[in-house]
CSV table of C-alpha atoms in Angstrom, one decimal:
chain,number,residue,atom,x,y,z
Q,26,MET,CA,-22.4,79.3,121.9
Q,27,ASP,CA,-19.2,77.2,121.5
Q,28,ALA,CA,-19.7,73.5,120.6
Q,29,LYS,CA,-17.9,70.8,122.6
Q,30,PRO,CA,-15.9,68.1,120.7
Q,31,LYS,CA,-18.0,65.0,120.1
Q,32,ASN,CA,-15.1,62.4,120.4
Q,33,GLU,CA,-13.4,63.5,123.6
Q,34,PRO,CA,-12.6,60.4,125.8
Q,35,PRO,CA,-14.0,60.3,129.2
Q,36,SER,CA,-11.8,61.2,132.1
Q,37,TRP,CA,-12.0,57.8,133.8
Q,38,SER,CA,-10.2,56.1,130.8
Q,39,LEU,CA,-7.1,58.2,131.4
Q,40,TRP,CA,-6.9,57.1,135.0
Q,41,THR,CA,-7.3,53.5,133.9
Q,42,SER,CA,-4.4,53.7,131.6
Q,43,LEU,CA,-2.2,55.4,134.2
Q,44,SER,CA,-3.1,52.6,136.7
Q,45,TYR,CA,-2.1,49.9,134.3
Q,46,ALA,CA,1.2,51.6,133.6
Q,47,MET,CA,1.8,52.0,137.4
Q,48,VAL,CA,1.1,48.3,137.9
Q,49,MET,CA,3.6,47.3,135.1
Q,50,VAL,CA,6.3,49.6,136.4
Q,51,LEU,CA,5.9,48.9,140.2
Q,52,ILE,CA,5.0,45.2,140.0
Q,53,GLY,CA,5.5,43.7,136.6
Q,54,ILE,CA,9.1,44.8,135.9
Q,55,PRO,CA,10.4,43.7,139.4
Q,56,LEU,CA,8.6,40.4,139.1
Q,57,TRP,CA,10.0,39.8,135.6
Q,58,TRP,CA,13.5,40.7,136.8
Q,59,LYS,CA,13.3,38.4,139.8
Q,60,THR,CA,12.0,35.3,137.9
Q,61,THR,CA,14.4,35.6,134.9
Q,62,THR,CA,17.6,36.3,136.9
Q,63,VAL,CA,20.1,33.4,137.0
Q,64,GLN,CA,21.0,32.6,140.6
Q,65,ARG,CA,24.7,32.6,141.1
Q,66,ALA,CA,25.8,31.3,144.4
Q,67,PRO,CA,29.4,32.3,145.4
Q,68,LEU,CA,31.7,29.3,145.7
Q,69,PRO,CA,34.4,29.0,148.4
Q,70,TYR,CA,37.3,28.3,146.2
Q,71,GLN,CA,39.9,28.6,148.9
Q,72,GLU,CA,38.0,26.1,151.1
Q,73,MET,CA,37.7,23.8,148.2
Q,74,LEU,CA,41.5,23.8,147.6
Q,75,MET,CA,42.1,23.2,151.3
Q,76,LEU,CA,39.6,20.3,151.2
Q,77,HIS,CA,41.5,18.5,148.5
Q,78,GLU,CA,44.7,18.8,150.5
Q,79,PHE,CA,42.9,17.6,153.6
Q,80,LEU,CA,41.4,14.5,151.9
Q,81,THR,CA,44.8,13.7,150.3
Q,82,ASN,CA,46.6,13.8,153.6
Q,83,ASN,CA,44.1,12.3,156.0
Q,84,PHE,CA,42.0,9.7,154.0
Q,85,ARG,CA,44.7,7.4,152.6
Q,86,ILE,CA,44.4,3.7,153.1
Q,87,GLN,CA,47.7,2.1,154.1
Q,88,VAL,CA,48.2,-1.4,152.5
Q,89,ASP,CA,49.9,-4.1,154.5
Q,90,VAL,CA,52.8,-5.6,152.5
Q,91,HIS,CA,54.0,-8.9,153.8
Q,92,PHE,CA,57.4,-10.2,152.7
Q,93,LYS,CA,57.2,-14.0,153.2
Q,94,GLY,CA,60.2,-16.3,153.0
Q,95,PHE,CA,62.8,-13.5,152.9
Q,96,SER,CA,65.8,-13.7,155.3
Q,97,ILE,CA,66.0,-10.5,157.3
Q,98,THR,CA,69.5,-8.9,157.5
Q,99,GLU,CA,70.7,-5.8,159.2
Q,100,ASP,CA,71.3,-3.9,156.0
Q,101,VAL,CA,67.6,-4.2,155.0
Q,102,ALA,CA,65.8,-1.1,156.1
Q,103,LEU,CA,62.4,-0.5,154.6
Q,104,GLU,CA,60.6,2.5,155.9
Q,105,ASN,CA,56.8,2.5,156.0
Q,106,THR,CA,55.2,5.1,153.7
Q,107,ALA,CA,51.8,6.7,153.6
Q,108,TYR,CA,50.6,4.0,151.2
Q,109,PHE,CA,52.5,0.8,152.3
Q,110,LYS,CA,53.3,-0.8,155.6
Q,111,TYR,CA,56.1,-3.4,155.4
Q,112,ASN,CA,56.3,-6.6,157.4
Q,113,PHE,CA,58.6,-9.5,157.3
Q,114,ILE,CA,56.8,-12.7,158.4
Q,115,PRO,CA,57.6,-16.4,157.8
Q,116,MET,CA,55.7,-18.6,155.5
Q,117,ALA,CA,53.0,-20.8,156.8
Q,118,ASP,CA,53.5,-24.6,156.5
Q,119,SER,CA,50.8,-24.8,153.9
Q,120,GLU,CA,52.5,-22.1,151.8
Q,121,LYS,CA,55.8,-23.9,152.1
Q,122,GLU,CA,54.1,-27.1,150.9
Q,123,VAL,CA,52.7,-25.3,147.9
Q,124,MET,CA,56.1,-23.8,147.0
Q,125,LYS,CA,57.8,-27.2,147.2
Q,126,LYS,CA,55.3,-29.5,145.4
Q,127,SER,CA,54.0,-27.2,142.6
Q,128,LYS,CA,55.2,-27.9,139.1
Q,129,ASP,CA,55.2,-24.3,137.9
Q,130,LEU,CA,54.5,-20.8,139.1
Q,131,TYR,CA,51.0,-20.9,137.6
Q,132,GLU,CA,50.1,-23.8,139.9
Q,133,VAL,CA,51.8,-22.0,142.9
Q,134,ASP,CA,49.7,-18.9,142.2
Q,135,LYS,CA,46.5,-20.9,141.8
Q,136,SER,CA,47.0,-22.7,145.1
Q,137,LEU,CA,48.0,-19.6,147.1
Q,138,CYS,CA,44.9,-17.7,145.9
Q,139,SER,CA,42.8,-19.9,148.2
Q,140,LEU,CA,45.1,-19.5,151.1
Q,141,SER,CA,45.9,-15.8,151.1
Q,142,PRO,CA,43.5,-13.1,152.4
Q,143,ARG,CA,42.4,-10.5,149.9
Q,144,ASN,CA,43.0,-7.4,152.1
Q,145,GLU,CA,46.8,-7.6,152.1
Q,146,LEU,CA,49.6,-7.8,149.6
Q,147,ASN,CA,52.0,-10.7,149.8
Q,148,ILE,CA,55.4,-10.9,148.3
Q,149,TYR,CA,56.8,-14.4,148.2
Q,150,TYR,CA,60.4,-15.4,148.0
Q,151,VAL,CA,60.4,-18.5,145.6
Q,152,ASP,CA,63.6,-20.5,146.2
Q,153,ARG,CA,63.4,-22.5,143.0
Q,154,VAL,CA,65.9,-21.6,140.3
Q,155,GLU,CA,64.1,-23.6,137.6
Q,156,PHE,CA,61.2,-21.1,137.8
Q,157,ARG,CA,63.7,-18.3,137.0
Q,158,LYS,CA,64.9,-20.1,134.0
Q,159,GLU,CA,61.3,-20.7,132.8
Q,160,TYR,CA,60.0,-17.2,133.2
Q,161,GLY,CA,63.3,-15.3,132.4
Q,162,GLN,CA,62.6,-12.5,134.9
Q,163,ARG,CA,63.1,-11.9,138.6
Q,164,ILE,CA,59.6,-10.6,139.6
Q,165,VAL,CA,56.3,-12.0,138.5
Q,166,VAL,CA,52.9,-10.4,139.5
Q,167,GLY,CA,50.3,-13.0,140.5
Q,168,ASN,CA,46.5,-12.9,140.4
Q,169,CYS,CA,45.4,-12.6,144.0
Q,170,ASN,CA,47.3,-9.6,145.5
Q,171,SER,CA,50.6,-11.5,145.3
Q,172,ILE,CA,54.1,-10.9,143.8
Q,173,TYR,CA,56.7,-13.6,143.4
Q,174,TYR,CA,60.4,-12.9,143.7
Q,175,LEU,CA,62.2,-15.7,141.9
Q,176,SER,CA,65.5,-16.7,143.4
Q,177,ASN,CA,68.7,-16.7,141.4
Q,178,SER,CA,71.1,-17.4,144.3
Q,179,ALA,CA,71.8,-13.7,144.8
Q,180,PRO,CA,70.7,-11.5,147.7
Q,181,PRO,CA,67.2,-10.0,147.2
Q,182,ASN,CA,67.1,-6.6,145.6
Q,183,PHE,CA,64.4,-4.7,147.6
Q,184,GLU,CA,64.8,-1.6,145.5
Q,185,ILE,CA,63.3,-3.4,142.5
Q,186,ILE,CA,60.3,-4.5,144.6
Q,187,THR,CA,59.7,-1.0,146.1
Q,188,SER,CA,60.0,0.5,142.6
Q,189,ILE,CA,57.2,-1.8,141.4
Q,190,LEU,CA,55.0,-1.0,144.4
Q,191,ASN,CA,55.5,2.7,143.6
Q,192,ASN,CA,53.8,2.2,140.3
Q,193,PHE,CA,50.6,1.4,142.1
Q,194,LYS,CA,50.5,4.7,144.0
Q,195,PRO,CA,48.0,7.3,142.7
Q,196,SER,CA,49.5,10.2,140.8
Q,197,SER,CA,48.3,13.8,140.5
Q,198,ASN,CA,49.2,13.7,136.8
Q,199,ASP,CA,47.2,10.6,136.1
Q,200,ASN,CA,46.3,10.2,132.4
Q,201,SER,CA,44.5,6.9,132.8
Q,202,SER,CA,41.3,8.4,131.2
Q,203,GLU,CA,43.1,8.2,127.8
Q,204,LEU,CA,43.5,4.4,128.3
Q,205,ASN,CA,39.9,3.7,129.4
Q,206,LEU,CA,37.7,1.6,127.1
Q,207,PRO,CA,34.3,2.9,126.1
Q,208,LEU,CA,31.6,1.6,128.4
Q,209,SER,CA,29.9,-1.6,127.2
Q,210,ILE,CA,28.3,-4.8,128.5
Q,211,GLY,CA,30.7,-6.8,126.4
Q,212,TYR,CA,34.1,-6.7,124.8
Q,213,ASP,CA,35.7,-8.8,122.0
Q,214,VAL,CA,39.3,-9.8,122.5
Q,215,LEU,CA,40.9,-10.8,119.1
Q,216,LEU,CA,44.3,-12.5,119.1
Q,217,SER,CA,45.9,-12.5,115.6
Q,218,LEU,CA,49.0,-14.2,114.3
Q,219,LEU,CA,50.4,-12.4,111.2
Q,220,VAL,CA,52.6,-14.6,108.9
Q,221,PRO,CA,53.9,-12.7,105.9
Q,222,GLU,CA,55.8,-15.7,104.5
Q,223,PRO,CA,53.9,-18.9,105.1
Q,224,GLU,CA,55.9,-20.6,102.4
Q,225,VAL,CA,59.1,-20.1,104.4
Q,226,PHE,CA,57.9,-20.5,108.0
Q,227,ASP,CA,55.5,-23.2,109.0
Q,228,VAL,CA,54.2,-21.3,112.0
Q,229,THR,CA,51.8,-22.7,114.6
Q,230,TRP,CA,50.8,-21.4,118.0
Q,231,LYS,CA,49.3,-23.1,121.1
Q,232,ILE,CA,46.7,-20.4,121.5
Q,233,GLN,CA,44.2,-22.5,123.5
Q,234,TYR,CA,46.9,-23.3,126.1
Q,235,GLY,CA,47.9,-19.6,126.4
Q,236,ILE,CA,44.3,-18.4,126.7
Q,237,LYS,CA,43.6,-21.0,129.4
Q,238,LYS,CA,46.7,-20.3,131.4
Q,239,TYR,CA,47.2,-16.6,131.1
Q,240,ILE,CA,44.1,-14.8,129.9
Q,241,GLU,CA,41.2,-16.7,131.5
Q,242,PRO,CA,42.3,-16.2,135.1
Q,243,MET,CA,42.4,-12.5,134.6
Q,244,LEU,CA,39.1,-12.3,132.8
Q,245,GLN,CA,37.4,-14.3,135.5
Q,246,LYS,CA,37.8,-11.4,137.8
Q,247,LEU,CA,36.2,-9.0,135.3
Q,248,ASN,CA,33.2,-11.2,134.4
Q,249,ASN,CA,31.1,-9.5,137.0
Q,250,PHE,CA,31.5,-6.2,135.1
Q,251,ALA,CA,31.4,-7.2,131.5
Q,252,GLU,CA,31.3,-10.2,129.1
Q,253,PHE,CA,34.5,-11.0,127.2
Q,254,ASN,CA,34.5,-13.0,124.0
Q,255,ILE,CA,37.9,-14.3,123.0
Q,256,ARG,CA,38.7,-15.1,119.3
Q,257,SER,CA,41.9,-16.1,117.6
Q,258,GLN,CA,43.0,-16.2,113.9
Q,259,ILE,CA,46.0,-16.6,111.7
Q,260,LEU,CA,46.4,-14.2,108.8
Q,261,TYR,CA,48.8,-15.0,105.9
Q,262,TYR,CA,50.7,-12.7,103.5
Q,263,ILE,CA,50.2,-9.7,105.8
Q,264,ARG,CA,53.2,-7.3,105.6
Q,265,LEU,CA,54.1,-4.1,107.2
Q,266,ASN,CA,53.5,-0.9,105.3
Q,267,VAL,CA,57.0,0.4,106.2
Q,268,ARG,CA,60.5,-0.4,105.2
Q,269,PRO,CA,62.7,-1.0,108.2
Q,270,LYS,CA,66.0,0.7,108.1
Q,271,PHE,CA,69.1,-1.6,108.4
Q,272,ASN,CA,71.6,-0.5,111.1
Q,273,LYS,CA,75.1,-1.8,110.2
Q,274,ASP,CA,76.3,-1.2,113.8
Q,275,THR,CA,73.7,-3.4,115.4
Q,276,GLY,CA,72.8,-5.7,112.5
Q,277,ASN,CA,69.1,-5.1,113.1
Q,278,TYR,CA,66.3,-3.8,110.9
Q,279,GLU,CA,64.8,-0.9,112.9
Q,280,VAL,CA,61.2,0.4,112.9
Q,281,SER,CA,61.3,4.0,114.1
Q,282,TYR,CA,58.8,5.4,116.6
Q,283,ASP,CA,57.1,7.7,114.1
Q,284,GLN,CA,56.4,4.7,111.8
Q,285,LEU,CA,54.3,2.8,114.3
Q,286,PRO,CA,50.9,4.3,113.2
Q,287,ILE,CA,51.7,3.3,109.6
Q,288,VAL,CA,52.3,-0.3,110.9
Q,289,ILE,CA,48.7,-0.5,112.2
Q,290,ASN,CA,46.7,1.0,109.3
Q,291,PRO,CA,47.1,-1.8,106.6
Q,292,VAL,CA,46.3,-4.5,109.1
Q,293,GLU,CA,43.3,-3.0,110.8
Q,294,SER,CA,40.9,-3.5,107.9
Q,295,LYS,CA,41.7,-7.2,107.8
Q,296,LEU,CA,41.2,-8.0,111.4
Q,297,THR,CA,37.5,-7.9,112.0
Q,298,SER,CA,36.1,-10.8,110.1
Q,299,PHE,CA,33.0,-11.1,112.4
Q,300,VAL,CA,30.0,-8.9,113.1
Q,301,SER,CA,29.8,-7.5,116.6
Q,302,GLN,CA,28.6,-4.3,118.3
Q,303,ASN,CA,31.0,-4.7,121.1
Q,304,PRO,CA,34.3,-2.7,121.3
Q,305,ALA,CA,37.3,-4.8,120.3
Q,306,LEU,CA,40.7,-5.3,121.7
Q,307,ASN,CA,43.3,-6.4,119.2
Q,308,PHE,CA,46.5,-8.2,120.1
Q,309,LEU,CA,48.8,-9.0,117.2
Q,310,VAL,CA,52.0,-11.1,116.9
Q,311,TYR,CA,53.9,-10.4,113.7
Q,312,VAL,CA,56.4,-13.0,112.4
Q,313,ALA,CA,59.2,-10.9,110.9
Q,314,PRO,CA,60.2,-12.1,107.4
Q,315,CYS,CA,63.7,-13.3,106.6
Q,316,SER,CA,64.5,-10.3,104.6
Q,317,SER,CA,63.9,-8.0,107.6
Q,318,SER,CA,65.1,-10.1,110.4
Q,319,PRO,CA,66.1,-9.4,113.2
Q,320,MET,CA,63.5,-6.6,113.4
Q,321,GLN,CA,63.6,-4.1,116.4
Q,322,ILE,CA,61.1,-1.4,117.4
Q,323,MET,CA,62.7,1.8,118.5
Q,324,GLU,CA,61.7,4.2,121.3
Q,325,GLU,CA,61.2,7.9,120.7
Q,326,ASP,CA,64.7,8.6,122.0
Q,327,GLY,CA,66.2,6.0,119.6
Q,328,SER,CA,66.7,3.2,122.1
Q,329,PHE,CA,65.4,-0.4,121.7
Q,330,ILE,CA,62.1,-1.4,123.2
Q,331,ASP,CA,62.8,-4.4,125.4
Q,332,SER,CA,59.5,-6.1,124.7
Q,333,ASN,CA,59.8,-5.4,120.9
Q,334,GLY,CA,56.2,-4.4,120.9
Q,335,PHE,CA,54.0,-1.3,121.4
Q,336,PHE,CA,50.6,-0.5,122.9
Q,337,VAL,CA,47.8,1.6,121.3
Q,338,PRO,CA,45.3,3.1,123.8
Q,339,GLN,CA,41.7,1.8,123.4
Q,340,TRP,CA,42.8,-0.4,120.5
Q,341,GLY,CA,45.3,-3.1,121.6
Q,342,GLY,CA,48.9,-3.9,121.0
Q,343,LYS,CA,51.4,-5.5,118.6
Q,344,THR,CA,54.6,-7.4,119.1
Q,345,MET,CA,57.3,-8.5,116.7
Q,346,LEU,CA,58.4,-12.2,116.8
Q,347,ILE,CA,62.0,-12.6,115.6
Q,348,GLN,CA,62.9,-15.9,113.9
Q,349,SER,CA,66.3,-17.3,114.3
């Protein structure tokens, strides 16, 4: 007689293994594939592009621009645009009274802020030549949606006004994100006067008057969004880390465009003499020494910068004061 093997597995274990394998193949693998697959919904790119064009053309807010006090002539033809609607209207009696009795343009702007509505832009013709002499420019932008055109006994130049308004239009190539400050509940504004030769120039500045007249009205509008702390200081024996090049043709000492970063570096470490966690905005006024005066800052193309200053995004700005 032949003997049967003692360790032969029972037949039911084979069917059990096959059933487990069938469950994994028919149920487990499809379930794993379904639960681990990343869902990718198709995006209607063409419709998205059309939506941008539709919103740009149909959801613009047209701002009413009122020219007040201007004399209308036949050669004045201002066509309405998608952003601005122009109107020529006379001044109200209260506005004429403010223009006539105010001592300076700051008082005019402060009084008209309480009279003008906030949902329109008013451009006032100021027929006071002494204001033009005081401010040295033809157009001054006010605080409450107002622009002042200062008279100089010449016909108004509407091209200058419309060119300024065009700067407020949105641009598709807007790089304003590079100018944005980091988000914070507070900011420190530091005003510094740099005097490299205090033994030569006895320099003083009426900084309290300037802050109260020019800076505080602007910051009052921003107090609902952040807290602003204004500080001022005078730093002596601070010199530029560059040698301005003397131009015989113009008689000026010129600071080229590529030297501007070097101008900031030696000063930055001496500005913050206080402890604060808030981002800081630095505004510097540099009194040019006698050995390098008059000093002019040059544009990238070699032309003079009219303001004789420059702006550094997210940091502040610096201007040169020329002593006569």
